[in-house]
Coordinates of C-alpha atoms and ligand atoms in Angstrom, one line a residue:
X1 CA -2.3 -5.1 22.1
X2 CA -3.9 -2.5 20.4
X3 CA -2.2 1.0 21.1
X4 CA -5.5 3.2 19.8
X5 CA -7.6 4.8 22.5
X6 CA -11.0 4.1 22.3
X7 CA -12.7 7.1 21.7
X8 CA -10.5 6.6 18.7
X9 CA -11.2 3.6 18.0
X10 CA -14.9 3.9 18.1
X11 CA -14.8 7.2 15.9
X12 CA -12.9 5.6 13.2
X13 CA -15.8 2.8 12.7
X14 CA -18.0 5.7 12.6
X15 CA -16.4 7.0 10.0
X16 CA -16.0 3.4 8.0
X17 CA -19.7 2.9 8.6
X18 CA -21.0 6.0 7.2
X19 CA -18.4 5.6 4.2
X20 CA -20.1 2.2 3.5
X21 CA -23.4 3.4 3.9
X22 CA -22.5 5.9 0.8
X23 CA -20.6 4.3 -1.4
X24 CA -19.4 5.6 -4.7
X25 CA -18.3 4.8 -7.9
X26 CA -14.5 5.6 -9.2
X27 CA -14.0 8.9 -10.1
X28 CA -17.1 9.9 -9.0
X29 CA -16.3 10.2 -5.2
X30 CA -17.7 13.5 -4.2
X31 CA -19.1 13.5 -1.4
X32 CA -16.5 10.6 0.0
X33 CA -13.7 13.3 -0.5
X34 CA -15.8 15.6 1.1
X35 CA -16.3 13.8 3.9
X36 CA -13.0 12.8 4.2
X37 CA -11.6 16.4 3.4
X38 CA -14.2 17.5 6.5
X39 CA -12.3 15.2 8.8
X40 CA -8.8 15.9 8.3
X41 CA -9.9 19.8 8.1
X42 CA -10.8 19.1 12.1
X43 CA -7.9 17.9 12.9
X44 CA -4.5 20.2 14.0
X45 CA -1.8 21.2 12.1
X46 CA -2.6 19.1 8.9
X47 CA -2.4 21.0 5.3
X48 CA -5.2 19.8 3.8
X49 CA -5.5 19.8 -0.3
X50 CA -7.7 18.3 -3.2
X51 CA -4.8 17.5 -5.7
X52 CA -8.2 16.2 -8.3
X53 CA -11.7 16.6 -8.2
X54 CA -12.8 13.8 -5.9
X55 CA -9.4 12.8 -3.9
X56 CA -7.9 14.3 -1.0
X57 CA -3.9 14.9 0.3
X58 CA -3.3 16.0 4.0
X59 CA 0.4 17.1 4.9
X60 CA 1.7 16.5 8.3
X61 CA 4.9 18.8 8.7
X62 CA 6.4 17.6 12.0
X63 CA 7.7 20.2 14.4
X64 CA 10.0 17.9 16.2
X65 CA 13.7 19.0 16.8
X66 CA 14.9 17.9 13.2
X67 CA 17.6 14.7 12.7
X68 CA 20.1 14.5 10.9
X69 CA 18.0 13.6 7.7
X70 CA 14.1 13.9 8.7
X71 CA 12.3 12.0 6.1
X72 CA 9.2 12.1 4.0
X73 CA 6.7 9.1 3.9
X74 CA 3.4 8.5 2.6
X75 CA 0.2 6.3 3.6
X76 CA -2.1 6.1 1.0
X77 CA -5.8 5.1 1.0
X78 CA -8.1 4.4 -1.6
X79 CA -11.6 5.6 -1.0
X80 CA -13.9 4.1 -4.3
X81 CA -16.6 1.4 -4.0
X82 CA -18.0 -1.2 -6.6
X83 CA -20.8 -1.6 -8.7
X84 CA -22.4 -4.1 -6.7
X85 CA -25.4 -4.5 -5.2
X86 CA -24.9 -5.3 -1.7
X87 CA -26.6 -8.7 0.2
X88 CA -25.0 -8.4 3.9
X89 CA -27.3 -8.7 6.8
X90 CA -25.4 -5.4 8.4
X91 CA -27.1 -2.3 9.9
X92 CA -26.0 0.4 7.9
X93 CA -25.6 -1.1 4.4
X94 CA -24.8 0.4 1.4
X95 CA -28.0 3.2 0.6
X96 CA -26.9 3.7 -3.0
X97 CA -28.4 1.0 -5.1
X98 CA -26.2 -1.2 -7.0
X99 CA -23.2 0.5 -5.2
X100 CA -21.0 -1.5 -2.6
X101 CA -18.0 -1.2 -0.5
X102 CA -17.3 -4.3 -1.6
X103 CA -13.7 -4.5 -2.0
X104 CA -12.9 -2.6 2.2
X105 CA -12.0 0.7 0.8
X106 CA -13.9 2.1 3.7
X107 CA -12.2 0.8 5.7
X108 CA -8.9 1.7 4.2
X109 CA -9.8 5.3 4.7
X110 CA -11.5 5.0 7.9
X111 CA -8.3 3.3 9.1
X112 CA -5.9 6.0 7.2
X113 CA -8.0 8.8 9.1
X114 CA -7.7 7.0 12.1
X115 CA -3.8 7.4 12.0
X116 CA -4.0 11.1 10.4
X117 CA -5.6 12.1 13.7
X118 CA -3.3 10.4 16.1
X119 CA -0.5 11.5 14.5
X120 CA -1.5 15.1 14.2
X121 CA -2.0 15.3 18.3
X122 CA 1.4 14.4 18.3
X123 CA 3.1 16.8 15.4
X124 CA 5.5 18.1 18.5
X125 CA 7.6 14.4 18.3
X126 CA 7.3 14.3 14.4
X127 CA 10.7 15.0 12.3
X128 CA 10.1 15.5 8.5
X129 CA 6.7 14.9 7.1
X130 CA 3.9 12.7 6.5
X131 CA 2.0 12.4 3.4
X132 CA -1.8 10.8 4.1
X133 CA -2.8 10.6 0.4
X134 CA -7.0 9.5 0.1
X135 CA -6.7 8.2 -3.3
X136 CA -10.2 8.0 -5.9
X137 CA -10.6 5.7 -8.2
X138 CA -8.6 2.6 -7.6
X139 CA -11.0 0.0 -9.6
X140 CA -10.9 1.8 -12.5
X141 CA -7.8 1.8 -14.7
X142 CA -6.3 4.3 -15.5
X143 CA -6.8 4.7 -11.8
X144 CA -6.3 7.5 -9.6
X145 CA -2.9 6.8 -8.5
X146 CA -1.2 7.4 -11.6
X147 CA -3.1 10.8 -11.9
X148 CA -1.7 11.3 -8.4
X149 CA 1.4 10.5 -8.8
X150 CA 1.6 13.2 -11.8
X151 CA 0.4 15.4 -9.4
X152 CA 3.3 15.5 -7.2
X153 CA 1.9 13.6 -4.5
X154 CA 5.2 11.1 -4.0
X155 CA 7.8 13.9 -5.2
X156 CA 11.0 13.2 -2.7
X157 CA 8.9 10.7 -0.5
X158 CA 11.3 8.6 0.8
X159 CA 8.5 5.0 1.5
X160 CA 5.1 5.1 0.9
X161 CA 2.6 2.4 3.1
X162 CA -0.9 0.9 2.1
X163 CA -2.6 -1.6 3.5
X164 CA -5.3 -4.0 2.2
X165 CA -7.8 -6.0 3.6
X166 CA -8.3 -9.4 3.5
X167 CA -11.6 -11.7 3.8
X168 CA -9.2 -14.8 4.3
X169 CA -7.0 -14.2 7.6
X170 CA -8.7 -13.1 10.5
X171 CA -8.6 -9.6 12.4
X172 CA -5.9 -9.4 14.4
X173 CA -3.5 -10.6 12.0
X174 CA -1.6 -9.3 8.7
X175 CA 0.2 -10.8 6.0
X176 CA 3.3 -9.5 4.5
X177 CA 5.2 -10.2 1.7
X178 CA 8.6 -8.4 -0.4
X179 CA 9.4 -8.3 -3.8
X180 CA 6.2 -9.1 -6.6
X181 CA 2.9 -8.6 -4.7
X182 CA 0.2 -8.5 -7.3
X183 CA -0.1 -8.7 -11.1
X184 CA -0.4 -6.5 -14.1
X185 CA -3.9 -6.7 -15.4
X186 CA -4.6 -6.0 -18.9
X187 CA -7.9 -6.9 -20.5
X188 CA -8.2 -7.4 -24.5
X189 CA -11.9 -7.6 -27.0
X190 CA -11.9 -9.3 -30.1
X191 CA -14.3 -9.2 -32.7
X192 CA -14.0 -12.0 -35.4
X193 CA -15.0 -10.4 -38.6
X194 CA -16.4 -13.3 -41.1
X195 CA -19.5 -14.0 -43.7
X196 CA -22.4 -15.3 -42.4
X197 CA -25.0 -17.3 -44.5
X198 CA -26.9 -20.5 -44.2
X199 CA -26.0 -23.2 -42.1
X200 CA -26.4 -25.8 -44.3
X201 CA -23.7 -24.5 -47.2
X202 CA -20.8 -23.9 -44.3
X203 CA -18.3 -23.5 -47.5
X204 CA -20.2 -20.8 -49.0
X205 CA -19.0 -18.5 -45.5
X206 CA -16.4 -17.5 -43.7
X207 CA -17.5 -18.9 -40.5
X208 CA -16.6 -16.4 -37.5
X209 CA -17.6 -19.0 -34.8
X210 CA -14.8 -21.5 -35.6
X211 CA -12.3 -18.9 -36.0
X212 CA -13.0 -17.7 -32.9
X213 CA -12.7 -21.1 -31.2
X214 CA -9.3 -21.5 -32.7
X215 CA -8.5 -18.4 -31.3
X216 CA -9.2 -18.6 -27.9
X217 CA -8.0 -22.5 -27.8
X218 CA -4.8 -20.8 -29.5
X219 CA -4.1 -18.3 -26.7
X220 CA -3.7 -21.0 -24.0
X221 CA -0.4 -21.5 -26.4
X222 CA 1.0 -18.4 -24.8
X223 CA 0.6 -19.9 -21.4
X224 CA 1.8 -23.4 -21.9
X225 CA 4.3 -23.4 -25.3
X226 CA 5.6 -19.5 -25.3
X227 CA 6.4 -18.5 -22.3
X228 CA 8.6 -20.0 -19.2
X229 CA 6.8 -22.2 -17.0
X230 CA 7.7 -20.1 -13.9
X231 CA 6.9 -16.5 -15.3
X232 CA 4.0 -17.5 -17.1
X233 CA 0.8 -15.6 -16.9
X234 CA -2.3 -15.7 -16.5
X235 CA -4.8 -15.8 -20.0
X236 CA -8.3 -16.0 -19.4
X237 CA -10.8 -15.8 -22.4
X238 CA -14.2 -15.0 -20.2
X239 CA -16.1 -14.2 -22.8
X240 CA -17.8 -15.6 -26.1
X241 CA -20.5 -14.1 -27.7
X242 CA -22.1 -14.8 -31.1
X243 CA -24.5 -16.2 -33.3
X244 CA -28.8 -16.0 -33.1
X245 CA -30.5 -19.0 -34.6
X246 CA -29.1 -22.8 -34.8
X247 CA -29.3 -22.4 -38.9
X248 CA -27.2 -19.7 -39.2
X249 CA -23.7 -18.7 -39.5
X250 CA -23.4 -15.1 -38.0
X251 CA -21.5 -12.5 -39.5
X252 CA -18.9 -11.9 -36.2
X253 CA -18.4 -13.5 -32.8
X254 CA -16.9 -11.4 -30.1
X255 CA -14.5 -12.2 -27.5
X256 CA -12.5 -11.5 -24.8
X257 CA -10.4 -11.8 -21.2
X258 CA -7.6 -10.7 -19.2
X259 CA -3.8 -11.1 -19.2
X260 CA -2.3 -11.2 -15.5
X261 CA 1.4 -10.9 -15.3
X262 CA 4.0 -10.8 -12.6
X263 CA 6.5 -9.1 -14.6
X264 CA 6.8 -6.1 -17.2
X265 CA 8.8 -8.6 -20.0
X266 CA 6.6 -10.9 -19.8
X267 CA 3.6 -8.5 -19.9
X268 CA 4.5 -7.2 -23.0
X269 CA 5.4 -10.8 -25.0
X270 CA 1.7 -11.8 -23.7
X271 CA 0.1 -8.7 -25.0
X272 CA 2.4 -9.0 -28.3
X273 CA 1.3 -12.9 -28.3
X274 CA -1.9 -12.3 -28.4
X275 CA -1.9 -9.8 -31.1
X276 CA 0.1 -12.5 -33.1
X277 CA -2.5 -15.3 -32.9
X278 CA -5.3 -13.1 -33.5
X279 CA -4.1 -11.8 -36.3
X280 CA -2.5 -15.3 -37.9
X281 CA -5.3 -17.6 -37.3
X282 CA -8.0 -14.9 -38.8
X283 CA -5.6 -14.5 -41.9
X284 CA -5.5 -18.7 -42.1
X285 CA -9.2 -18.5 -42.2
X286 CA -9.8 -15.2 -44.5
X287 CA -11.6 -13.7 -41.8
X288 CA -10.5 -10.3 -40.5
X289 CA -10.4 -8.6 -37.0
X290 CA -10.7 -5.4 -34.3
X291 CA -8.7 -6.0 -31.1
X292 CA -9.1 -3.0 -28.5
X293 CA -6.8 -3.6 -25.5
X294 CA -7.9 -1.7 -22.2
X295 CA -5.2 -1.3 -20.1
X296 CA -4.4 -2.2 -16.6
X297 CA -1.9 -1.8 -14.1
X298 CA 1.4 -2.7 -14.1
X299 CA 2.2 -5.1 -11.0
X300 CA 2.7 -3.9 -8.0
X301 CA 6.7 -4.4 -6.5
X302 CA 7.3 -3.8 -2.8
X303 CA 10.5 -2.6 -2.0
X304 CA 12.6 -5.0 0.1
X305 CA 14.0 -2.3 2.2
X306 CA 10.2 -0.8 3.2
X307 CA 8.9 -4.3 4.1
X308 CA 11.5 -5.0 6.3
X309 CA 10.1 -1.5 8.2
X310 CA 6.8 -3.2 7.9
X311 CA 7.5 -6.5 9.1
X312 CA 9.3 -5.1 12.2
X313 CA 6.2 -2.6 13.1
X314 CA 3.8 -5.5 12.6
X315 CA 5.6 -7.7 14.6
X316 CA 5.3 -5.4 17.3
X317 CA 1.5 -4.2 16.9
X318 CA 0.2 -8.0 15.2
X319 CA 2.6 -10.1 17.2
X320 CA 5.1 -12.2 15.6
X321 CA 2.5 -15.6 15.5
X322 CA 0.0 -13.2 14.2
X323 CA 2.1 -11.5 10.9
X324 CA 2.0 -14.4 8.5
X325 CA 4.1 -14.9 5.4
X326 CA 2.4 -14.4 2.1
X327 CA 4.7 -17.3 -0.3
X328 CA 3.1 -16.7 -3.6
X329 CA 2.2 -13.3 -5.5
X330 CA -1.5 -13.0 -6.2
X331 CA -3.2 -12.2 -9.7
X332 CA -5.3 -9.7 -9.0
X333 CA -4.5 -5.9 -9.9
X334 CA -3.7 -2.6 -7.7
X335 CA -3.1 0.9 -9.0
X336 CA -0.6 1.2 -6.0
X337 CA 1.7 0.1 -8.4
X338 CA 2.0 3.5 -9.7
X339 CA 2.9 4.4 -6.6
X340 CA 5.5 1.2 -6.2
X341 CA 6.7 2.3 -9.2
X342 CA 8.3 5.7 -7.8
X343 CA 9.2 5.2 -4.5
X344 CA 10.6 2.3 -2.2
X345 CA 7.0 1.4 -1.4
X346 CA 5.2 -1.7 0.8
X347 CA 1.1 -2.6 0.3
X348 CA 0.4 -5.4 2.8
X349 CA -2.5 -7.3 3.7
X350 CA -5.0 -7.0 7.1
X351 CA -7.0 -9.6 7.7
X352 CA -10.9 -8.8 8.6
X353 CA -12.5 -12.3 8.7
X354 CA -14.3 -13.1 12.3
X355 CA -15.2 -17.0 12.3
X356 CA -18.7 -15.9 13.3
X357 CA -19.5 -14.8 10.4
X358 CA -19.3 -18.1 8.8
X359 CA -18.1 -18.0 5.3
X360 CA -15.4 -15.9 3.7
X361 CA -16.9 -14.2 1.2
X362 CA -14.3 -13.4 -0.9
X363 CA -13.4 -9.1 -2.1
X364 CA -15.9 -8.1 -4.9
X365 CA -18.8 -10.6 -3.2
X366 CA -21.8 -9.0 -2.4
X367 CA -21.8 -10.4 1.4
X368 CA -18.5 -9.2 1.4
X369 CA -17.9 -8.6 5.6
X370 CA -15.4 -7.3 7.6
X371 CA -14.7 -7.8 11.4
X372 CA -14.7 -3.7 12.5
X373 CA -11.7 -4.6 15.4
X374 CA -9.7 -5.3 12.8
X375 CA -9.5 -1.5 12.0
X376 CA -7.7 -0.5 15.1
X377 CA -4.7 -2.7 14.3
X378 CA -4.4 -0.7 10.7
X379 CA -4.4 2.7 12.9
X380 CA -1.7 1.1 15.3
X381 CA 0.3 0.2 11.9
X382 CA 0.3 3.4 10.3
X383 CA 1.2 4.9 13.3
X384 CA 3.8 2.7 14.2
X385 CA 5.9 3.5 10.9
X386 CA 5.6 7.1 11.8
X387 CA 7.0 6.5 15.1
X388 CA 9.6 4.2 13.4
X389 CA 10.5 6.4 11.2
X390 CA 9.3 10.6 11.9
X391 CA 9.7 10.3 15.3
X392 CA 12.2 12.1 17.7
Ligands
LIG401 NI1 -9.3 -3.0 -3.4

């Protein structure tokens, strides 16, 4: 049962709706901050700062009769949206061309400003101090949790929260899981430098095409002969460009994809692989080569003791039938993992789907949906650490 009243309730899908109606890009979330910012600046005994340009920190100092040891803990939101043209059916779709909530960070704030504003009605119970960080710029590594974090924003927090949502479990339930949540995600472009020339005299070139081909046939190597079986990553080469006409033999082809690894050994001997075969099977061939590496996050850890906080508030808000176990780490990236990095930390997933709306269009789609009831069970959440673990 949900605990949130419903004035609440219905103010924090106002707010969700009118932060998917404006979406905005990462680390250009100006008036999304502002918004936010607005909103907490309403609310009682919060210390409201912009730590960067476009994100927002509000400080809950509780004025409950202190414990022993009060503690610090932060909830973090992030508040960016995609470059996605949206194709819902809903009433107050995205207005910003070719910009899309598309991934529930909307929700993730509404959800977080949700529990900012019970919890600040009830700053007399409160021991110690809560941290509501409105992160930018999730989607876009660097991200904005790193700058964050270099900011201060997790300095002697003791566990931080997040939630996610997800398009495969329905509202009303969440899924939890300890220890490796999500992968590191590091992307990689290579451009095969050969000798073009005419088709028909193949040994007169250096041919850039079959170079490439060896490459990226080469780089499933790392997958299935160079590293263990169960820490192996993920290499995906999703791109191939090159050549004009079907009598030449172009001068370069250009390629590229994504590493996704659970671990930070493993992440490096991938990256390192890859640099290896590149630069061997080029040599081989006479050809030469410009690898640019962009970055990603590292993979996001949640600490076993803040889980075990999690699980036992979501049992209590979700219902024991309705927290479900998540057995396998997913590939996909989060910035959180800066924050994971620092402190004991626990990102878990809320499910969104409603049956009625048919298919579950997965994060990143652009009929992305979610199920707006769903958003009362993340307040509940948030606000049921606090109680766990501020309260009197
Ligand atoms: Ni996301």
């Amino acid at each position: 049962m949900s605990r949130v009243s419903d004035t609440l309730k219905q103010e924090v899908i106002a707010w969700r709706r009118h932060l998917h109606e404006y979406p905005e890009l990462s680390f250009q979330e100006y008036e999304t901050s502002e918004f936010v910012y607005q909103q907490l600046r309403r609310m009682s005994g919060l210390e409201v700062t912009r730590p960067t340009k476009t994100s927002v920190l509000a400080v809950l100092i509780g004025k409950g009769q202190a414990l022993e040891k009060p503690l610090t803990i932060a909830f973090r939101a992030d508040m960016d949206a995609l470059p996605i043209q949206e194709e819902t059916d809903i009433p107050f779709a995205s207005k910003n061309s070719g910009i899309m909530h598309a991934c529930g960070h909307d929700a993730h704030t509404a959800m977080l400003l949700g529990a900012a504003k019970a919890l600040s009605e009830r700053a007399d119970e409160i021991c110690g101090e809560i941290r509501f960080i409105f992160q930018h710029a999730e989607e876009s590594p660097p991200g904005g949790a790193i700058e964050l974090v270099e900011k201060g924003v997790v300095e002697s927090v003791d566990y931080a929260f997040a939630l996610h949502v997800t398009p495969y479990e329905q509202a009303g339930t969440i899924c939890i899981r300890e220890g490796v949540l999500c992968a590191s995600n590091d992307d990689f472009e290579i451009k095969v430098i050969g000798h073009g020339g005419h088709a028909s005299t193949p040994e007169r070139t250096i041919d850039p095409l079959m170079v490439g081909v060896e490459i990226a046939s080469n780089l499933q190597h790392i997958v299935s002969r160079k590293l263990p079986a169960l820490h192996a990553p993920v290499v995906s080469v999703t791109k191939f460009n090159g050549g004009s006409a079907l009598n030449i033999i172009p001068d370069t082809v250009e390629l590229g994809g994504t590493i996704r690894a659970l671990d930070a050994d493993i992440r490096t001997k991938a990256k390192n692989y890859v640099n290896q075969i590149v630069k061997g099977i080029t040599e081989a061939h006479g050809a030469s080569y410009e690898t640019t590496w962009h970055e990603g996050y590292a993979s996001v850890v949640n600490s076993v003791d803040a889980v075990a906080i999690s699980r036992e508030v979501a049992e209590s808000i979700f219902g024991k039938d309705h927290v479900i176990q998540v057995e396998e780490p997913l590939f996909g990236g989060e910035d959180f993992s800066a924050i994971s990095q620092q402190v004991p930390a626990s990102l878990q997933f809320i499910g969104v789907h409603n049956p009625e709306f048919g298919e579950a269009f997965p994060l990143h789609h652009p009929k992305f949906k979610i199920e707006e009831d769903a958003l009362q069970y993340g307040v509940d959440y948030f606000v049921g650490i606090a109680k766990k673990l501020c309260f009197q």
